[in-house]
PDB file of C-alpha atoms and ligand atoms in Angstrom:
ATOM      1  CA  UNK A   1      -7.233  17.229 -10.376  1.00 89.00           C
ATOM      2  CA  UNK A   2      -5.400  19.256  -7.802  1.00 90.00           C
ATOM      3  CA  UNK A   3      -8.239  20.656  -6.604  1.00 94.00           C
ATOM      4  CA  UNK A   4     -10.366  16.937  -6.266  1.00 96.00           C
ATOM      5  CA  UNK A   5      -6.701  15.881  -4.390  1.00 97.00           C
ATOM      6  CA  UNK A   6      -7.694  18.871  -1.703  1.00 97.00           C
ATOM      7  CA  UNK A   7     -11.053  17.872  -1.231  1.00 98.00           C
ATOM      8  CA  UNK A   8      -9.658  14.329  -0.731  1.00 98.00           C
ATOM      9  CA  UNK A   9      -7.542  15.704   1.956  1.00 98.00           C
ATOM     10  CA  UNK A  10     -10.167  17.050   3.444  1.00 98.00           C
ATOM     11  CA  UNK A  11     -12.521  14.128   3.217  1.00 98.00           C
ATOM     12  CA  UNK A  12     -10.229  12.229   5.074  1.00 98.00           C
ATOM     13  CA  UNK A  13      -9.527  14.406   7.687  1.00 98.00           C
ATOM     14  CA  UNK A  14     -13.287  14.681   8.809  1.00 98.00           C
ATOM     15  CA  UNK A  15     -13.964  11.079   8.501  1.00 97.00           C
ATOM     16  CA  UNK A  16     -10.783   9.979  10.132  1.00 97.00           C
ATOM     17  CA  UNK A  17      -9.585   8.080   7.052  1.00 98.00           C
ATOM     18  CA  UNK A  18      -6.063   7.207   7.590  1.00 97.00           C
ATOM     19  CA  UNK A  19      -4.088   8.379   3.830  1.00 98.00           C
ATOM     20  CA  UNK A  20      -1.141   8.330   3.434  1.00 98.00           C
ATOM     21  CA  UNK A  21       1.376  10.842   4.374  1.00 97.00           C
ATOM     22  CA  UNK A  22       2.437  13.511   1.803  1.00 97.00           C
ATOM     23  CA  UNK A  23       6.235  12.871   2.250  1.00 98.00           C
ATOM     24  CA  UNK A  24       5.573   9.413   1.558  1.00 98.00           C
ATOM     25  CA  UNK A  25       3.546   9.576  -1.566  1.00 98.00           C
ATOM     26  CA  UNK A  26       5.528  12.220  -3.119  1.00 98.00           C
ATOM     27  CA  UNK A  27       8.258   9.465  -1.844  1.00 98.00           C
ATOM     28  CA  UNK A  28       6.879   6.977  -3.845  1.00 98.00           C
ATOM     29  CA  UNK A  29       5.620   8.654  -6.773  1.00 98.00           C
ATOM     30  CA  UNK A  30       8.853   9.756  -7.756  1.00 98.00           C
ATOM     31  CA  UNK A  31      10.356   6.159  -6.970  1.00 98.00           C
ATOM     32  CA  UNK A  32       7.457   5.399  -9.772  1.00 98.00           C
ATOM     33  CA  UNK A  33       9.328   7.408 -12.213  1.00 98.00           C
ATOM     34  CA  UNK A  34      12.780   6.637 -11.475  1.00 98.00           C
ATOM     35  CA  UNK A  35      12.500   2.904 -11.910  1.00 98.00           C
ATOM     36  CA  UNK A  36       9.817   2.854 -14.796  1.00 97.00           C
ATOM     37  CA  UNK A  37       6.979   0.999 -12.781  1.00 98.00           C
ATOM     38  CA  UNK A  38       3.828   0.112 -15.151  1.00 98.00           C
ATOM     39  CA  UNK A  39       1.497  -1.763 -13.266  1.00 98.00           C
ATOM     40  CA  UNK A  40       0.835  -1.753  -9.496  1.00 98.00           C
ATOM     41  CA  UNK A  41      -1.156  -3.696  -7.235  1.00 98.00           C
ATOM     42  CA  UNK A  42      -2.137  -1.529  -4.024  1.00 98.00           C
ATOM     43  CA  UNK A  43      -3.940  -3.547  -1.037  1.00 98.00           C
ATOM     44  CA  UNK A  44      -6.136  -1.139   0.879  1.00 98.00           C
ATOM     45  CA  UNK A  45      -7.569   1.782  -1.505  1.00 98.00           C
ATOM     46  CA  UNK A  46      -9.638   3.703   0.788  1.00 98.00           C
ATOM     47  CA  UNK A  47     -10.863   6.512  -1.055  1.00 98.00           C
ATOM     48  CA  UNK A  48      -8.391   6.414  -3.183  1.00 98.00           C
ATOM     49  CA  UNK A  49      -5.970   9.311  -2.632  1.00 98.00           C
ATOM     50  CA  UNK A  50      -2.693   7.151  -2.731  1.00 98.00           C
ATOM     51  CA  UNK A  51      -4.534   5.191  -5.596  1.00 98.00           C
ATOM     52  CA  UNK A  52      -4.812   8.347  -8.191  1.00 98.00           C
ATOM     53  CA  UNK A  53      -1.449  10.183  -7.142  1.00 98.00           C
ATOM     54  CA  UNK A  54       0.169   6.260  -7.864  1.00 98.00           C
ATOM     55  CA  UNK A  55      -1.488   6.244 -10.828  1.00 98.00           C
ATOM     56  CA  UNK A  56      -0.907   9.855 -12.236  1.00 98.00           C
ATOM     57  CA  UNK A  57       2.856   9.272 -11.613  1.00 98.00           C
ATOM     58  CA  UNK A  58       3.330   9.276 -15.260  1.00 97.00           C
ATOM     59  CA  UNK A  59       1.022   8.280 -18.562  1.00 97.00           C
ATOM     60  CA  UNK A  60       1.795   4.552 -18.401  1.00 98.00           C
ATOM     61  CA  UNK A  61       0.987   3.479 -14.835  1.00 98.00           C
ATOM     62  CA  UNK A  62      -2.212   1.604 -14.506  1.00 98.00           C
ATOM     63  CA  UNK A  63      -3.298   0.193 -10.695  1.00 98.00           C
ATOM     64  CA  UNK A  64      -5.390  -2.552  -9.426  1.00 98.00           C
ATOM     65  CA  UNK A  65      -6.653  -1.087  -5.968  1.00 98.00           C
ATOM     66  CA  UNK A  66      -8.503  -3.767  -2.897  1.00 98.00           C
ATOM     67  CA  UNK A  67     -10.891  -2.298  -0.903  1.00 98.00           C
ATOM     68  CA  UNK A  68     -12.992  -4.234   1.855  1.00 98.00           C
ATOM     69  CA  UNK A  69     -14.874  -1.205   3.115  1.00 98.00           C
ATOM     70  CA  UNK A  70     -18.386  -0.612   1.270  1.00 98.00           C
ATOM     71  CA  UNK A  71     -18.465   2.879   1.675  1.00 98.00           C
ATOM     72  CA  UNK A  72     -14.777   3.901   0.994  1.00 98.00           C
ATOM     73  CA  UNK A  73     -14.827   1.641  -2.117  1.00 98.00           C
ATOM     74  CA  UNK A  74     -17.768   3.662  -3.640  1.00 98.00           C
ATOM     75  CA  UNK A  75     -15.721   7.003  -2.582  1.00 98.00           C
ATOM     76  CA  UNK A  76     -12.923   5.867  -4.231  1.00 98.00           C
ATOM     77  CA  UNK A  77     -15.107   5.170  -7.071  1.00 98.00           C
ATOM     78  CA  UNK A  78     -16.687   8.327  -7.572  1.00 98.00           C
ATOM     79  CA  UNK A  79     -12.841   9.939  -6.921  1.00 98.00           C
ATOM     80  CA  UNK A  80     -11.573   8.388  -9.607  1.00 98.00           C
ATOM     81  CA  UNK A  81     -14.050   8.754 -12.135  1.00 98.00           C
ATOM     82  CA  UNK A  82     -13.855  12.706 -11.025  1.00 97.00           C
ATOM     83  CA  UNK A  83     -10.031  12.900 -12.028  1.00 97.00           C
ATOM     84  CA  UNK A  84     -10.927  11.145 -15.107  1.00 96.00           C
ATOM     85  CA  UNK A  85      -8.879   7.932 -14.161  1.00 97.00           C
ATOM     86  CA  UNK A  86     -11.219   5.082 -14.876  1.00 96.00           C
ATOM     87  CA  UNK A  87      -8.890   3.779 -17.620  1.00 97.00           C
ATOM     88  CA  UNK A  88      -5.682   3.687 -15.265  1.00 98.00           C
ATOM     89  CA  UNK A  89      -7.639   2.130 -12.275  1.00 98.00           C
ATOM     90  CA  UNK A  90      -9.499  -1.329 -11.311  1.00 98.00           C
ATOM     91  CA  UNK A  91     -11.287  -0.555  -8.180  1.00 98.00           C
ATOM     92  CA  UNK A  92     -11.899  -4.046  -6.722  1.00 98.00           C
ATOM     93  CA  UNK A  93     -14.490  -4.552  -3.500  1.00 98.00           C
ATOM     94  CA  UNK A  94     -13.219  -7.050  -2.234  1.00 98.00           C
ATOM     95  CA  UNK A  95     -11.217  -8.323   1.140  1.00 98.00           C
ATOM     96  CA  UNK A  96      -8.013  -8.660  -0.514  1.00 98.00           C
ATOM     97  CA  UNK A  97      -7.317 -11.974   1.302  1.00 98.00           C
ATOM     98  CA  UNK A  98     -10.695 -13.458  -1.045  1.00 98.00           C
ATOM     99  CA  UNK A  99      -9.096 -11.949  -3.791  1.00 97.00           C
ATOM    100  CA  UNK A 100      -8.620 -14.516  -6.837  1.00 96.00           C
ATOM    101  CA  UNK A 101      -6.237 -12.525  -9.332  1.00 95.00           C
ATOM    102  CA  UNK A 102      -5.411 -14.518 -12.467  1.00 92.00           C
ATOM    103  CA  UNK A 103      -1.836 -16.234 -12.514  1.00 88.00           C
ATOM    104  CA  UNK A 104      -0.769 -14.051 -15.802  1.00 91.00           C
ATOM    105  CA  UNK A 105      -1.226 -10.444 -13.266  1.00 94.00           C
ATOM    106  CA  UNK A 106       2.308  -9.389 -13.038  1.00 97.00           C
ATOM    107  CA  UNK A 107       3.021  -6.185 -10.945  1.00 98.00           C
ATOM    108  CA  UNK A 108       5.989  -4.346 -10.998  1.00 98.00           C
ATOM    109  CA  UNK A 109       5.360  -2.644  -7.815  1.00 98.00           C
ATOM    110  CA  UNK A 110       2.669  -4.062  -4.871  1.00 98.00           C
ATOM    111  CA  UNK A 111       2.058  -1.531  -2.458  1.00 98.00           C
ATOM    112  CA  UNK A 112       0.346  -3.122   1.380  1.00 98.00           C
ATOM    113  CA  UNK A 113      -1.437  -0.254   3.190  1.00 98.00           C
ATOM    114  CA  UNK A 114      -4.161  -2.495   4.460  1.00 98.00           C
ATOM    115  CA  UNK A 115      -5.036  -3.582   7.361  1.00 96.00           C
ATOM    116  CA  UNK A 116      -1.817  -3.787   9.511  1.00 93.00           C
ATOM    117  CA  UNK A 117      -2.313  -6.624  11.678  1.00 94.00           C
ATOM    118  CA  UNK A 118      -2.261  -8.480   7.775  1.00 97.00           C
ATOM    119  CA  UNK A 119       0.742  -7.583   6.454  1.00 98.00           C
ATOM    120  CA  UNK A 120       2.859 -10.909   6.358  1.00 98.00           C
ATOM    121  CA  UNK A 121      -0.477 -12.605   4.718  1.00 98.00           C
ATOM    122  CA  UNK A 122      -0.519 -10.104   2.178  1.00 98.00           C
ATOM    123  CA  UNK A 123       3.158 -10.251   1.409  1.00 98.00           C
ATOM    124  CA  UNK A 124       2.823 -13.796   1.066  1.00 98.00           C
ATOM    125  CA  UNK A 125      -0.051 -14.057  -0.648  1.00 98.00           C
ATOM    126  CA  UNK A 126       0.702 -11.695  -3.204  1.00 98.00           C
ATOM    127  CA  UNK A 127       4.589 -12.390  -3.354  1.00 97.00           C
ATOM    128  CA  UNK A 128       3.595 -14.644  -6.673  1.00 97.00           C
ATOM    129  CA  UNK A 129       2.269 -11.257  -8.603  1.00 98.00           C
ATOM    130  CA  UNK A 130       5.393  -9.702  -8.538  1.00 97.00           C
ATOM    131  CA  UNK A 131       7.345  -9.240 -11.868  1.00 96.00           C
ATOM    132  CA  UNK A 132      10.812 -11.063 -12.123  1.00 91.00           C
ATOM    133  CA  UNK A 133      12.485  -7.165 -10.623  1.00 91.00           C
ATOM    134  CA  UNK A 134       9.472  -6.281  -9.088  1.00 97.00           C
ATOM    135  CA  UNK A 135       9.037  -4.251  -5.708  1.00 98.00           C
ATOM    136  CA  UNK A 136       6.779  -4.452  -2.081  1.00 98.00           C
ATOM    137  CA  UNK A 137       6.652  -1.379  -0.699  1.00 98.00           C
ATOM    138  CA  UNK A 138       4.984  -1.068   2.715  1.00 98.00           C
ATOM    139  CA  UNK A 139       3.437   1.555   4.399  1.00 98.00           C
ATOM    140  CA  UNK A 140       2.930   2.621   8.450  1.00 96.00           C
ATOM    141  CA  UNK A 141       5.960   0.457   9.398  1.00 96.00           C
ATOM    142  CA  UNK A 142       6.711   2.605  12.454  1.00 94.00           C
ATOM    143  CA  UNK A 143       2.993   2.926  13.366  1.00 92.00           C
ATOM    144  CA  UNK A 144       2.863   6.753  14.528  1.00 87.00           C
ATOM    145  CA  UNK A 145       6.476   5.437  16.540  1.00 88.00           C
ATOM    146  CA  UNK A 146       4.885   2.566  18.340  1.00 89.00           C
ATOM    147  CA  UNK A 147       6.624  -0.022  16.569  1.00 91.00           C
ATOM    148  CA  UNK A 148       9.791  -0.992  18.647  1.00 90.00           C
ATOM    149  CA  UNK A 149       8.495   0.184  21.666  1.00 90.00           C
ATOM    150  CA  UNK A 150       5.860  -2.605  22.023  1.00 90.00           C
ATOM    151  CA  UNK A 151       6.311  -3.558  25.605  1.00 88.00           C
ATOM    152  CA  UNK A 152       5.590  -0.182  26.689  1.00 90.00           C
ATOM    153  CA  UNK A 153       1.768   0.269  25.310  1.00 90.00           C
ATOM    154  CA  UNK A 154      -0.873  -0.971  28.115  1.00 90.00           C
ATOM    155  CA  UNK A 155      -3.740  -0.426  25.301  1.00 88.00           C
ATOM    156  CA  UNK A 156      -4.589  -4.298  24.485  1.00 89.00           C
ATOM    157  CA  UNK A 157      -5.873  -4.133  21.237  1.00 91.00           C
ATOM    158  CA  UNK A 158      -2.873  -1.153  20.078  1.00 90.00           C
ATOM    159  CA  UNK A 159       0.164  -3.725  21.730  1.00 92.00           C
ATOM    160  CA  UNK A 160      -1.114  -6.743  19.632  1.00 92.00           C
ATOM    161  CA  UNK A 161      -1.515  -4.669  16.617  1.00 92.00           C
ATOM    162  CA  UNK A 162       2.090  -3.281  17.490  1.00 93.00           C
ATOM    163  CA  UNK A 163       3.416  -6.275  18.497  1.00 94.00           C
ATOM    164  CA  UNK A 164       2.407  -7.807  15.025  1.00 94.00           C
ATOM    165  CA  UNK A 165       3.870  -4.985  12.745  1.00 95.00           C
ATOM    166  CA  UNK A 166       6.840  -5.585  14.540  1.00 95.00           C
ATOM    167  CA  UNK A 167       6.794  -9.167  13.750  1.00 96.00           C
ATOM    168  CA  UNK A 168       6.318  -8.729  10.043  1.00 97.00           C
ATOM    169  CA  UNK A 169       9.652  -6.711  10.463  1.00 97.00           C
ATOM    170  CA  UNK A 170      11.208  -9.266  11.687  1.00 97.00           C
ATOM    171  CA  UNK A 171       9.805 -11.238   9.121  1.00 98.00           C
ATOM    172  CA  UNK A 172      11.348  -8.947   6.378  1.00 98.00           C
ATOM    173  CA  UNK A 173      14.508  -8.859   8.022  1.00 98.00           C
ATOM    174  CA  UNK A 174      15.173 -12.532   8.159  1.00 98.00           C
ATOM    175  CA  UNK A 175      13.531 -13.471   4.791  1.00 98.00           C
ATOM    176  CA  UNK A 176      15.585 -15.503   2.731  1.00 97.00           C
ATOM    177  CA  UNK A 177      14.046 -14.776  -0.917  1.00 97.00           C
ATOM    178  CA  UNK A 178      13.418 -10.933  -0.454  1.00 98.00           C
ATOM    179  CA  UNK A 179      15.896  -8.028   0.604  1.00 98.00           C
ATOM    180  CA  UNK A 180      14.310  -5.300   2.260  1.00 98.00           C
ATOM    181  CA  UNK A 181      15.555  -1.233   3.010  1.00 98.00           C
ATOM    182  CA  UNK A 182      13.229   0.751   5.725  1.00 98.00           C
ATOM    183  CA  UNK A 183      12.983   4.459   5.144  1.00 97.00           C
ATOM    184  CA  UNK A 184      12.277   6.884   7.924  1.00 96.00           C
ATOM    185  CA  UNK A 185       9.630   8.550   5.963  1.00 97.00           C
ATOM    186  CA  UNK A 186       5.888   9.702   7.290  1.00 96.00           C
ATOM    187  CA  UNK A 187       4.699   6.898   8.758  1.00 96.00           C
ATOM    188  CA  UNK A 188       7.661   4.694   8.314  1.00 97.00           C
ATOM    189  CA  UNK A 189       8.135   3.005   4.816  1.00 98.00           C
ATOM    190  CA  UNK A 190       9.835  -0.432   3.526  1.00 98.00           C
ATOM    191  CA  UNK A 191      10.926  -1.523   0.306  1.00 98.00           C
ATOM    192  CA  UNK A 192      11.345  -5.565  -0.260  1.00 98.00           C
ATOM    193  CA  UNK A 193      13.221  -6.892  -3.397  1.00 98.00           C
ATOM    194  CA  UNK A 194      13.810 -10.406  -4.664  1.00 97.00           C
ATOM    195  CA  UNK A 195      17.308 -11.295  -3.914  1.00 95.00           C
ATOM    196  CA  UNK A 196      19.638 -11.550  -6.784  1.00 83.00           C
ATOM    197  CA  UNK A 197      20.189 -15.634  -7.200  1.00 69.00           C
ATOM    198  CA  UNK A 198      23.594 -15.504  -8.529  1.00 61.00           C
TER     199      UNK A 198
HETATM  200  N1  SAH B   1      -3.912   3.596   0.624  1.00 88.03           N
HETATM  201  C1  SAH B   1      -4.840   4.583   1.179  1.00 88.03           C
HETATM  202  C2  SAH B   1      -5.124   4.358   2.653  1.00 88.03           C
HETATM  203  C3  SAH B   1      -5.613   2.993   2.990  1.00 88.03           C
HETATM  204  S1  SAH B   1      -6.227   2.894   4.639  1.00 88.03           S
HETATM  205  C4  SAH B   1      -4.237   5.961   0.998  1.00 88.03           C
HETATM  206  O1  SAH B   1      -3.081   6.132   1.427  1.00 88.03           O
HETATM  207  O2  SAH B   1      -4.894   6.837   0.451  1.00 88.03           O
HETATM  208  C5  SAH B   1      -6.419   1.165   4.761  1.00 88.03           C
HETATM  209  C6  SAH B   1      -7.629   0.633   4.019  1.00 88.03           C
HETATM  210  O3  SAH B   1      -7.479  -0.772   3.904  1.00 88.03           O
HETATM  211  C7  SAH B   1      -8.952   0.848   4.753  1.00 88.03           C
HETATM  212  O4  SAH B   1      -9.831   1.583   3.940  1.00 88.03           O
HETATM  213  C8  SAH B   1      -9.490  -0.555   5.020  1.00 88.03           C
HETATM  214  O5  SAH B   1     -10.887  -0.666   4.846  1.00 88.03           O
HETATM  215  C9  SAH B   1      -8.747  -1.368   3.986  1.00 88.03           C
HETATM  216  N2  SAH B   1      -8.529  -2.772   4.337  1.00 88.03           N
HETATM  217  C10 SAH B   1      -8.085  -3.261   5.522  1.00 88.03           C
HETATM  218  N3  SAH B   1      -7.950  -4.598   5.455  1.00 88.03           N
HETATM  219  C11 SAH B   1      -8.310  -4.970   4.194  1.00 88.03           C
HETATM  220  C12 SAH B   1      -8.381  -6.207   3.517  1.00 88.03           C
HETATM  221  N4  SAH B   1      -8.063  -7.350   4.147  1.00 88.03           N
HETATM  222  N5  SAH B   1      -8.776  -6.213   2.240  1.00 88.03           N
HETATM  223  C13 SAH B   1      -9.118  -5.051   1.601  1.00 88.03           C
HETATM  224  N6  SAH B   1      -9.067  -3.848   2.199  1.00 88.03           N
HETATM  225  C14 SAH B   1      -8.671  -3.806   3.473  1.00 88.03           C
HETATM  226 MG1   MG B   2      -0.906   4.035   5.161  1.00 88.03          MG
END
């Protein structure tokens, strides 16, 4: 599997797919472990390098991956099959905003790495999927250092996208049902918990 992880790597670099950061997977992997997380629910699979290393956290961790992009979804396919994971993974292909799950899918961690323009829909949208101590952990939340510094970008297109990861910040920040810690790690990472209702 190490080897198929490489070539993933590599993949991704010449095709300008935009995986994950190492610091933050081995970041999340091992938060994985340490709080006995089952089932996750990852929007944005790609080719599905954050998607196996999730899932080969530990023998009980199965994932249900999103993916909107016809080609990446049938690379993540054929990745997963190659490390032998087709009984830990759902690859859906799908835009994750169609998505219908069934109301008895409980997650016990949902990780947003999708489009980043998105990410207050998808919190919101898939909020309901979480299990009673469940976990939302976001990725690119400083957008390669961007995010903060909004007002400075001249890019159009780069400021709104900015501008809107900064908002769903914000909107973590001031929610009144979830709590939410920001780590300074790759790319920027958050994690959102319900708030104890004591
Ligand atoms: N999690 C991957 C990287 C994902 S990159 C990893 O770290 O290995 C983001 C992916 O989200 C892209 O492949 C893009 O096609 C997909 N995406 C963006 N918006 C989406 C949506 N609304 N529904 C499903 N997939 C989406
Ligand atoms: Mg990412």
């Amino acid at each position: 599997m190490k080897e198929k992880i490489l070539e993933m790597e590599e993949y991704a670099q010449e095709h300008n797919v935009p995986i994950i950061e190492k610091k933050s997977i081995a970041f999340i992997m091992k938060f994985i472990k340490e709080n006995n997380i089952k089932n996750i629910l990852e929007i944005g699979s790609a080719i599905g390098y954050s998607t196996i290393l999730m899932a080969s956290a530990k023998d009980d961790v199965y994932v249900t991956t999103i993916e909107r992009d016809e080609t990446r979804y049938m690379e993540c396919l054929k990745n997963v099959k190659a490390c032998g994971m087709d009984k830990k993974i759902n690859v859906v292909y799908q835009d994750a905003l169609d998505v219908n799950l069934s109301n008895d899918m409980q997650f016990d961690l949902i990780f947003i790495d999708a489009a980043k323009g998105q990410y207050t829909k998808f919190f919101e949208k898939f909020k309901y999927f979480l299990s009673d101590r469940g976990f939302i952990i976001t990725d690119n939340i400083n957008f390669h250092g961007y995010v903060g510094n909004s007002d400075k970008l001249e890019n159009g297109n780069l400021k709104s996208l900015v501008k809107k990861i900064e908002g769903y910040i914000e909107f973590l920040k001031t929610n009144e049902e979830f709590d939410t810690e920001f780590f300074n790690i790759g790319d920027g990472l958050s994690i959102s918990v319900r708030k104890n209702e004591e």
